[in-house]
């Protein structure tokens, strides 16, 4: 049997320092990356372009090279390097296992299900270790192996509020934010894998055939494979424990998961016996969380009976201890490529979860307030979106008032200054008696300016180029709005100094919305709507 060499990377101040050579494969230490960054999209097929001086790319993951990077990079041996997630627990052990497997000659095994490119990585004994998803093989990405290609990294993806090539970042974000493994997200990281064959579409053909030449490396998410009996789609919800449903739901609300379907909840402890409330659920596939705007989420658990049950003391305490601002700083530090607008969505949703739980709402109530409704064949704003619109209206009203007062002060100062100048220059009394001899005051800002600034919060997402402003009226009743063109609520244009004030207004509006929701839920219970479950 032939064995090859494999490197697992760390950045030391002195470069790559190898550990003791193992009998059959060489491993190097790993944990941190060199601060020198470069844009991988430019060099992904041009290894000769690599030099010691690289630049940081804003829209794509950044990589690192240490002193011996070029020699290691040009080596034909398989190689894996942690890009992000090196501080996360259990990530190092996962990467080490994968490194040993690749060094022993194991090839990635394509996963047939799903819309994106995904691969199983197995040990020499055939046990599945991990699942990897290359960034350039995501749905709609240019190397997608399943016929869903055509866009470049950074363009709008399957969900308009999540860009192509950035789902791997969100897989890691979900793991980092699942404190103490509360929801059970498997260990995840973002890595660079070199000299391992993945899919490359033939650029000279309209087909998605695999090219004979492979790029020197690919950026990919990696997640520990979890042994399981089936997924939630094969079973009815009554077999799942209340705790599993609640914990996954809490995570989904915090991250505003747009794609929590039955297929990405794995079932454990089923053992072929359908005993009520015994099976445990493991959440996977979090690439469509943390959107850049308030999009319409999908929660499979929304109408499960478990979601209508009150939170346990342990769950309520966990929610109470969540610190959205501390977690936001964790995202900015560990995943700086996640845009600030996504971080703001996370902050807002976590605050919403905490306040709703304190108000006594159930998981089902919270999920319903975040989800848009279809009435009469038309889609309407969610209650959460309406609250945000009203909070922004209050913010803009105060901003307009402050600016109007500032204009008045400037006008009065200008008048006093001009009056003094006229007196100093000995202007005759007739001139002082005629207002026409004075400069006209500046025009006052009209209150309608609120509408112009309010339009910054509401954006219409174009499937190709982004968003443009559009006006909508809002209230807790979520007036009728047409979402066919991808209308979304974004916080990107809110200035940093306005963000805290916006959150204050947002929280002020929550009690009224929660009371309305509780009244509505009580009315439905009296009608016997529990049969929906």
Coordinates of C-alpha atoms in Angstrom, one line a residue:
X1 CA 0.0 0.0 0.0
X2 CA 1.3 3.4 -0.9
X3 CA 1.0 6.3 1.5
X4 CA 1.4 10.0 0.7
X5 CA 2.4 12.9 2.8
X6 CA -0.1 15.3 4.3
X7 CA 0.3 18.7 6.0
X8 CA -2.0 20.4 8.5
X9 CA -1.1 24.0 8.8
X10 CA -0.5 26.4 11.7
X11 CA 1.1 29.9 11.6
X12 CA 4.0 30.3 14.0
X13 CA 6.1 33.5 14.0
X14 CA 8.8 31.4 12.4
X15 CA 6.6 29.7 9.7
X16 CA 5.6 26.1 9.5
X17 CA 7.3 24.0 12.2
X18 CA 6.7 20.3 11.7
X19 CA 6.1 17.9 14.6
X20 CA 7.7 14.5 14.8
X21 CA 7.4 12.4 11.7
X22 CA 4.8 9.7 12.0
X23 CA 5.6 6.2 10.5
X24 CA 3.2 6.5 7.6
X25 CA 2.3 10.1 7.1
X26 CA 3.7 13.4 8.2
X27 CA 1.5 15.8 10.2
X28 CA 2.3 19.4 11.1
X29 CA 0.8 21.3 14.0
X30 CA -2.1 23.7 13.3
X31 CA -4.2 26.2 15.1
X32 CA -3.6 29.8 13.9
X33 CA -3.1 31.4 10.5
X34 CA -0.6 34.0 9.4
X35 CA -2.1 37.5 9.3
X36 CA -0.9 37.9 5.7
X37 CA -4.0 37.5 3.5
X38 CA -4.8 37.1 -0.2
X39 CA -7.7 36.9 -2.6
X40 CA -8.2 33.2 -3.4
X41 CA -10.6 33.9 -6.3
X42 CA -7.9 35.5 -8.3
X43 CA -5.3 32.8 -7.8
X44 CA -7.5 29.7 -7.6
X45 CA -6.4 28.5 -11.0
X46 CA -3.1 30.4 -11.2
X47 CA -0.7 29.1 -8.5
X48 CA 2.1 31.0 -10.3
X49 CA 0.5 34.3 -9.3
X50 CA 1.2 33.7 -5.6
X51 CA 3.8 36.0 -4.1
X52 CA 4.6 37.0 -0.6
X53 CA 2.6 40.2 -1.0
X54 CA -1.1 39.5 -1.2
X55 CA -4.1 41.7 -0.7
X56 CA -7.3 41.1 1.3
X57 CA -10.5 40.4 -0.7
X58 CA -13.7 41.9 0.9
X59 CA -16.1 39.6 -0.8
X60 CA -14.4 36.2 -0.6
X61 CA -12.6 34.2 2.1
X62 CA -9.1 35.2 2.8
X63 CA -6.2 32.8 3.2
X64 CA -2.8 32.8 4.8
X65 CA 0.7 31.8 3.9
X66 CA 3.7 31.5 6.2
X67 CA 7.5 31.3 5.5
X68 CA 7.4 28.0 3.7
X69 CA 4.0 28.4 2.2
X70 CA 5.0 28.5 -1.5
X71 CA 7.0 25.3 -1.2
X72 CA 4.1 23.5 0.6
X73 CA 1.6 24.9 -1.8
X74 CA 3.5 23.7 -4.9
X75 CA 3.9 20.3 -3.3
X76 CA 1.6 17.7 -4.9
X77 CA 0.8 16.2 -1.5
X78 CA -2.7 16.6 -0.1
X79 CA -3.0 19.4 2.4
X80 CA -5.6 20.9 4.7
X81 CA -5.5 24.3 6.4
X82 CA -7.9 25.9 8.9
X83 CA -9.1 29.3 7.7
X84 CA -11.7 30.1 10.4
X85 CA -12.9 28.1 13.4
X86 CA -9.5 27.2 14.8
X87 CA -10.6 28.4 18.3
X88 CA -13.8 26.4 18.2
X89 CA -13.9 23.3 20.4
X90 CA -13.3 19.9 18.7
X91 CA -12.4 21.4 15.3
X92 CA -8.7 20.5 15.6
X93 CA -9.5 16.9 16.2
X94 CA -11.8 16.8 13.2
X95 CA -9.3 18.4 10.9
X96 CA -6.5 16.0 12.1
X97 CA -8.7 13.0 11.3
X98 CA -9.5 14.3 7.9
X99 CA -5.8 15.0 7.2
X100 CA -4.8 11.4 8.1
X101 CA -7.6 10.1 5.9
X102 CA -6.6 12.2 2.9
X103 CA -2.9 11.3 3.4
X104 CA -3.7 7.6 3.3
X105 CA -5.2 8.1 -0.2
X106 CA -8.9 8.3 0.6
X107 CA -10.9 10.3 -2.0
X108 CA -13.9 12.5 -1.3
X109 CA -17.2 10.7 -2.1
X110 CA -19.8 12.9 -3.8
X111 CA -23.2 13.2 -2.0
X112 CA -26.1 12.7 -4.4
X113 CA -28.7 14.6 -2.5
X114 CA -29.1 18.4 -2.3
X115 CA -28.6 21.2 -4.8
X116 CA -25.0 22.0 -4.0
X117 CA -21.7 20.1 -4.3
X118 CA -21.0 18.1 -1.1
X119 CA -18.6 15.2 -0.3
X120 CA -18.2 12.6 2.4
X121 CA -14.7 12.2 3.7
X122 CA -14.1 8.7 5.1
X123 CA -11.4 7.0 7.1
X124 CA -9.4 4.1 5.7
X125 CA -11.8 1.8 7.5
X126 CA -14.7 3.3 5.6
X127 CA -16.3 5.2 8.4
X128 CA -17.6 8.6 7.4
X129 CA -15.7 11.4 9.2
X130 CA -17.0 14.6 7.8
X131 CA -19.0 16.4 5.1
X132 CA -17.3 19.1 3.1
X133 CA -19.0 21.7 0.8
X134 CA -16.7 23.7 -1.5
X135 CA -17.7 27.4 -1.8
X136 CA -17.5 27.3 -5.6
X137 CA -19.9 24.3 -5.8
X138 CA -22.8 25.9 -3.9
X139 CA -26.1 26.2 -5.6
X140 CA -25.7 28.7 -8.5
X141 CA -21.9 28.9 -8.1
X142 CA -19.8 28.4 -11.2
X143 CA -18.5 24.9 -10.3
X144 CA -21.8 23.5 -9.1
X145 CA -21.9 19.8 -10.2
X146 CA -25.7 19.4 -10.3
X147 CA -26.6 21.8 -13.1
X148 CA -27.3 24.8 -10.9
X149 CA -24.4 26.9 -12.0
X150 CA -24.0 30.3 -13.6
X151 CA -23.1 33.0 -11.0
X152 CA -19.9 34.2 -9.5
X153 CA -19.1 34.3 -5.8
X154 CA -20.6 37.3 -4.1
X155 CA -23.7 37.5 -6.3
X156 CA -27.2 36.9 -4.9
X157 CA -27.8 33.2 -4.3
X158 CA -30.8 30.9 -3.9
X159 CA -31.9 33.3 -1.2
X160 CA -31.6 36.9 -2.3
X161 CA -30.3 37.9 1.2
X162 CA -27.5 35.4 1.1
X163 CA -24.7 35.6 -1.5
X164 CA -23.2 32.8 -3.5
X165 CA -20.1 31.3 -1.8
X166 CA -20.9 32.5 1.7
X167 CA -23.0 29.7 3.1
X168 CA -19.9 28.0 4.5
X169 CA -19.3 31.1 6.7
X170 CA -22.7 30.7 8.1
X171 CA -22.2 27.0 8.8
X172 CA -19.4 27.9 11.1
X173 CA -21.3 30.9 12.6
X174 CA -24.1 28.5 13.7
X175 CA -21.6 26.3 15.4
X176 CA -19.9 29.2 17.2
X177 CA -23.2 30.6 18.3
X178 CA -24.5 27.3 19.6
X179 CA -23.0 27.9 23.0
X180 CA -22.2 24.7 25.0
X181 CA -23.7 22.6 22.2
X182 CA -27.2 23.6 23.4
X183 CA -28.9 22.8 20.0
X184 CA -26.3 20.1 19.0
X185 CA -24.8 21.7 15.9
X186 CA -21.9 19.4 14.9
X187 CA -18.3 20.8 15.0
X188 CA -17.8 23.0 11.9
X189 CA -15.0 25.0 10.3
X190 CA -13.9 26.8 7.2
X191 CA -10.8 25.2 5.6
X192 CA -8.6 25.2 2.5
X193 CA -8.0 21.7 1.0
X194 CA -5.1 21.5 -1.5
X195 CA -4.4 18.9 -4.2
X196 CA -7.6 16.9 -3.6
X197 CA -9.9 16.3 -6.6
X198 CA -13.3 18.1 -6.5
X199 CA -15.6 19.1 -9.3
X200 CA -14.5 21.6 -11.9
X201 CA -17.0 22.5 -14.6
X202 CA -15.7 22.7 -18.2
X203 CA -15.7 26.4 -19.0
X204 CA -15.6 25.6 -22.8
X205 CA -18.9 23.7 -22.7
X206 CA -22.4 24.4 -21.5
X207 CA -22.4 21.1 -19.7
X208 CA -21.2 20.6 -16.2
X209 CA -18.7 17.9 -17.0
X210 CA -15.7 17.6 -14.8
X211 CA -12.4 19.0 -16.1
X212 CA -9.4 16.8 -16.1
X213 CA -7.3 19.5 -14.4
X214 CA -8.1 20.4 -10.8
X215 CA -7.3 23.7 -9.1
X216 CA -4.5 23.7 -6.5
X217 CA -6.9 24.2 -3.7
X218 CA -10.5 24.8 -2.8
X219 CA -12.2 26.7 0.0
X220 CA -14.8 24.5 1.7
X221 CA -16.8 24.2 4.9
X222 CA -16.3 21.1 6.9
X223 CA -18.6 19.6 9.4
X224 CA -18.4 16.5 11.6
X225 CA -20.6 13.7 10.2
X226 CA -23.2 12.6 12.7
X227 CA -24.3 9.0 12.8
X228 CA -28.1 8.9 12.6
X229 CA -31.0 6.5 11.8
X230 CA -33.0 8.9 9.5
X231 CA -34.1 12.5 9.2
X232 CA -37.3 14.2 10.5
X233 CA -38.9 14.0 7.1
X234 CA -39.4 10.2 7.5
X235 CA -41.2 10.4 10.8
X236 CA -44.1 12.3 12.3
X237 CA -43.3 15.0 14.9
X238 CA -44.9 13.2 17.8
X239 CA -41.8 11.0 18.1
X240 CA -39.4 13.9 18.8
X241 CA -38.6 15.1 22.3
X242 CA -39.9 18.6 23.3
X243 CA -36.4 19.6 24.3
X244 CA -34.9 18.8 20.9
X245 CA -37.6 20.8 19.1
X246 CA -37.3 23.8 21.5
X247 CA -33.5 23.9 21.3
X248 CA -33.4 23.8 17.5
X249 CA -36.2 26.4 17.4
X250 CA -34.3 28.7 19.7
X251 CA -31.2 28.5 17.5
X252 CA -33.3 29.1 14.3
X253 CA -35.0 32.2 15.8
X254 CA -31.6 33.7 16.8
X255 CA -30.1 33.1 13.4
X256 CA -33.3 33.8 11.4
X257 CA -32.9 30.4 9.6
X258 CA -34.5 30.7 6.2
X259 CA -34.4 26.9 5.5
X260 CA -35.2 24.8 8.5
X261 CA -36.8 21.9 6.7
X262 CA -37.3 18.3 7.9
X263 CA -34.4 17.0 5.8
X264 CA -31.8 19.0 7.8
X265 CA -32.9 17.6 11.2
X266 CA -31.2 14.2 11.7
X267 CA -32.9 11.7 14.0
X268 CA -31.0 9.8 16.7
X269 CA -32.0 7.3 19.4
X270 CA -34.9 6.1 17.2
X271 CA -33.7 2.5 17.1
X272 CA -36.7 1.6 14.9
X273 CA -39.2 2.0 17.8
X274 CA -41.7 4.8 17.4
X275 CA -42.0 5.8 21.1
X276 CA -43.4 9.3 21.6
X277 CA -41.0 11.9 22.7
X278 CA -37.9 9.7 22.6
X279 CA -36.0 10.5 19.4
X280 CA -33.4 13.3 19.5
X281 CA -32.9 15.8 16.6
X282 CA -29.5 17.0 15.4
X283 CA -29.6 20.3 13.3
X284 CA -27.3 20.5 10.2
X285 CA -27.1 22.7 7.1
X286 CA -27.1 26.3 8.4
X287 CA -25.9 27.9 5.2
X288 CA -29.2 29.9 4.9
X289 CA -29.1 31.6 8.2
X290 CA -27.9 35.1 9.2
X291 CA -29.4 36.8 6.1
X292 CA -28.4 40.4 5.1
X293 CA -32.0 41.5 5.6
X294 CA -35.2 40.4 7.3
X295 CA -36.2 37.7 4.9
X296 CA -39.1 35.2 5.3
X297 CA -37.9 32.3 7.4
X298 CA -39.0 28.7 7.1
X299 CA -39.5 26.8 10.3
X300 CA -40.5 23.2 9.9
X301 CA -41.3 22.9 13.6
X302 CA -43.7 25.9 13.5
X303 CA -46.8 23.8 13.7
X304 CA -45.5 20.9 15.6
X305 CA -47.2 20.4 19.0
X306 CA -43.9 20.7 20.8
X307 CA -43.4 24.3 19.7
X308 CA -46.7 25.3 21.5
X309 CA -45.4 24.0 24.8
X310 CA -44.0 26.5 27.3
X311 CA -40.2 26.7 27.6
X312 CA -38.6 24.7 30.4
X313 CA -36.7 26.5 33.2
X314 CA -33.4 25.4 31.6
X315 CA -34.4 26.7 28.2
X316 CA -35.7 30.0 29.7
X317 CA -32.5 30.4 31.6
X318 CA -30.4 29.8 28.5
X319 CA -32.3 32.4 26.6
X320 CA -32.1 34.9 29.5
X321 CA -28.3 34.5 29.6
X322 CA -27.8 35.2 25.8
X323 CA -25.9 38.3 25.1
X324 CA -26.6 39.5 21.6
X325 CA -23.9 42.2 21.6
X326 CA -21.2 39.8 23.0
X327 CA -22.2 37.2 20.3
X328 CA -22.1 39.9 17.6
X329 CA -18.6 40.8 18.6
X330 CA -17.7 37.1 18.4
X331 CA -19.0 37.1 14.8
X332 CA -17.0 40.2 13.9
X333 CA -13.8 38.8 15.4
X334 CA -14.0 35.2 14.2
X335 CA -15.8 35.7 10.9
X336 CA -15.0 39.3 9.7
X337 CA -16.3 38.5 6.2
X338 CA -19.9 38.3 7.5
X339 CA -21.4 41.7 6.7
X340 CA -22.5 44.0 9.4
X341 CA -26.1 44.0 8.1
X342 CA -26.2 40.2 8.9
X343 CA -24.8 40.9 12.4
X344 CA -27.5 43.4 13.0
X345 CA -30.2 41.0 11.9
X346 CA -28.8 38.5 14.5
X347 CA -28.8 41.2 17.2
X348 CA -32.4 42.1 16.5
X349 CA -33.7 38.5 16.4
X350 CA -31.9 37.6 19.7
X351 CA -33.4 40.6 21.4
X352 CA -36.8 39.7 20.0
X353 CA -36.4 36.1 21.3
X354 CA -35.4 37.3 24.8
X355 CA -38.2 39.8 25.2
X356 CA -40.8 37.4 23.8
X357 CA -39.8 34.7 26.2
X358 CA -40.0 37.1 29.1
X359 CA -43.5 38.0 27.9
X360 CA -44.5 34.4 28.2
X361 CA -44.8 33.6 24.5
X362 CA -44.2 30.1 23.2
X363 CA -41.8 29.1 20.5
X364 CA -44.7 28.7 18.1
X365 CA -45.9 32.3 18.9
X366 CA -42.4 33.7 18.3
X367 CA -42.0 31.8 15.0
X368 CA -45.4 33.0 13.8
X369 CA -44.5 36.6 14.5
X370 CA -41.4 36.3 12.4
X371 CA -43.0 34.5 9.5
X372 CA -44.9 36.2 6.6
X373 CA -48.5 35.2 6.0
X374 CA -50.4 34.5 2.8
X375 CA -53.9 36.0 2.8
X376 CA -56.0 36.0 -0.3
X377 CA -53.1 34.8 -2.4
X378 CA -50.9 37.7 -1.4
X379 CA -47.9 37.8 0.9
X380 CA -48.0 40.2 3.9
X381 CA -45.3 41.6 6.2
X382 CA -44.5 39.6 9.2
X383 CA -45.2 41.2 12.6
X384 CA -41.5 41.5 13.2
X385 CA -41.0 43.4 10.0
X386 CA -43.9 45.7 10.8
X387 CA -42.4 46.5 14.2
X388 CA -39.0 47.3 12.6
X389 CA -40.7 49.6 10.1
X390 CA -42.5 51.5 12.9
X391 CA -39.3 51.8 14.9
X392 CA -37.5 53.2 11.9
X393 CA -40.4 55.7 11.3
X394 CA -40.0 56.9 14.9
X395 CA -36.2 57.2 14.4
X396 CA -36.7 59.2 11.3
X397 CA -39.3 61.5 12.9
X398 CA -36.9 62.4 15.7
X399 CA -34.1 62.9 13.2
X400 CA -36.3 65.3 11.2
X401 CA -37.3 67.2 14.3
X402 CA -33.7 67.6 15.4
X403 CA -32.7 68.8 11.9
X404 CA -35.6 71.2 11.9
X405 CA -34.6 72.7 15.2
X406 CA -31.0 73.0 13.9
X407 CA -32.2 74.9 10.9
X408 CA -34.2 77.2 13.1
X409 CA -31.2 77.9 15.3
X410 CA -29.0 78.5 12.3
X411 CA -31.7 80.9 10.8
X412 CA -31.9 82.9 14.1
X413 CA -28.1 83.1 14.3
X414 CA -27.9 84.3 10.7
X415 CA -30.6 86.9 11.3
X416 CA -28.8 88.2 14.5
X417 CA -25.5 88.3 12.7
X418 CA -26.9 90.2 9.8
X419 CA -28.7 92.6 12.0
X420 CA -25.5 93.3 13.9
X421 CA -23.7 93.8 10.6
X422 CA -26.3 96.3 9.4
X423 CA -26.0 98.3 12.7
X424 CA -22.2 98.3 12.4
X425 CA -22.3 99.6 8.9
X426 CA -24.7 102.5 9.9
X427 CA -27.4 101.4 7.6
X428 CA -30.2 104.0 7.5
X429 CA -33.5 103.4 9.4
X430 CA -35.5 103.1 6.2
X431 CA -33.3 100.2 5.1
X432 CA -33.8 98.5 8.5
X433 CA -37.6 98.9 8.2
X434 CA -37.8 96.9 5.0
X435 CA -37.3 93.2 5.3
X436 CA -36.4 93.0 1.6
X437 CA -33.1 94.5 2.4
X438 CA -32.2 91.4 4.5
X439 CA -31.2 87.9 3.1
X440 CA -34.1 85.5 2.9
X441 CA -34.0 82.7 5.6
X442 CA -33.1 79.3 4.4
X443 CA -35.9 76.9 3.5
X444 CA -37.3 74.7 6.2
X445 CA -37.0 71.0 5.9
X446 CA -40.3 69.5 5.1
X447 CA -41.7 66.7 7.2
X448 CA -42.1 64.6 4.1
X449 CA -38.4 64.0 4.3
X450 CA -39.2 61.2 6.7
X451 CA -40.5 59.2 3.7
X452 CA -37.2 59.5 1.9
X453 CA -35.2 58.2 4.8
X454 CA -37.7 55.5 5.7
X455 CA -37.2 54.1 2.2
X456 CA -33.6 53.3 3.2
X457 CA -35.0 50.5 5.5
X458 CA -37.2 48.9 2.9
X459 CA -35.4 47.6 -0.1
X460 CA -36.5 45.7 -3.2
X461 CA -33.9 43.0 -3.9
X462 CA -33.2 42.6 -7.6
X463 CA -32.1 39.1 -8.4
X464 CA -29.0 40.4 -10.3
X465 CA -27.8 43.7 -9.0
X466 CA -29.0 44.2 -5.4
X467 CA -31.7 46.4 -4.0
X468 CA -33.5 49.7 -4.7
X469 CA -35.8 51.7 -2.5
X470 CA -39.5 51.2 -2.3
X471 CA -42.1 52.7 0.1
X472 CA -44.6 50.6 2.2
X473 CA -47.0 51.5 4.9
X474 CA -46.8 49.3 8.0
X475 CA -48.6 48.5 11.3
X476 CA -48.8 45.6 13.7
X477 CA -51.6 44.3 11.5
X478 CA -49.1 43.8 8.7
X479 CA -50.9 45.6 5.9
X480 CA -50.9 44.0 2.4
X481 CA -47.6 44.2 0.6
X482 CA -46.5 42.7 -2.6
X483 CA -43.3 40.6 -2.1
X484 CA -43.2 39.1 -5.6
X485 CA -40.2 41.3 -6.4
X486 CA -38.3 40.3 -3.3
X487 CA -39.1 43.2 -1.0
X488 CA -37.0 43.0 2.2
X489 CA -36.3 45.0 5.3
X490 CA -32.6 45.9 5.6
X491 CA -30.6 47.7 8.3
X492 CA -27.6 48.3 6.1
X493 CA -28.2 52.0 5.7
X494 CA -28.8 52.9 9.3
X495 CA -25.8 54.8 10.6
X496 CA -23.8 53.5 13.5
X497 CA -24.9 56.3 15.8
X498 CA -28.6 55.7 14.9
X499 CA -28.5 51.9 15.5
X500 CA -28.7 52.0 19.3
X501 CA -31.6 54.5 19.2
X502 CA -33.4 52.3 16.6
X503 CA -33.0 49.3 19.0
X504 CA -34.5 51.4 21.8
X505 CA -37.5 52.2 19.7
X506 CA -37.8 48.6 18.6
X507 CA -37.9 47.4 22.2
X508 CA -40.5 50.1 23.1
X509 CA -42.9 48.6 20.5
X510 CA -42.5 45.0 21.5
X511 CA -44.9 44.9 24.6
X512 CA -47.9 46.0 22.5
X513 CA -47.1 43.5 19.8
X514 CA -46.7 40.7 22.3
X515 CA -50.0 41.5 24.0
X516 CA -51.7 41.5 20.6
X517 CA -50.2 38.1 19.8
X518 CA -51.3 36.6 23.1
X519 CA -54.8 37.9 22.6
X520 CA -54.9 36.4 19.1
X521 CA -53.5 33.0 20.4
X522 CA -56.1 32.9 23.2
X523 CA -58.9 33.5 20.7
X524 CA -57.7 30.7 18.5
X525 CA -57.5 28.3 21.4
X526 CA -61.1 29.1 22.3
X527 CA -62.0 28.2 18.7
X528 CA -60.3 24.9 19.1
X529 CA -57.5 25.5 16.6
X530 CA -55.2 23.1 18.4
X531 CA -56.4 20.6 15.8
X532 CA -54.0 22.2 13.4
X533 CA -51.2 20.2 15.1

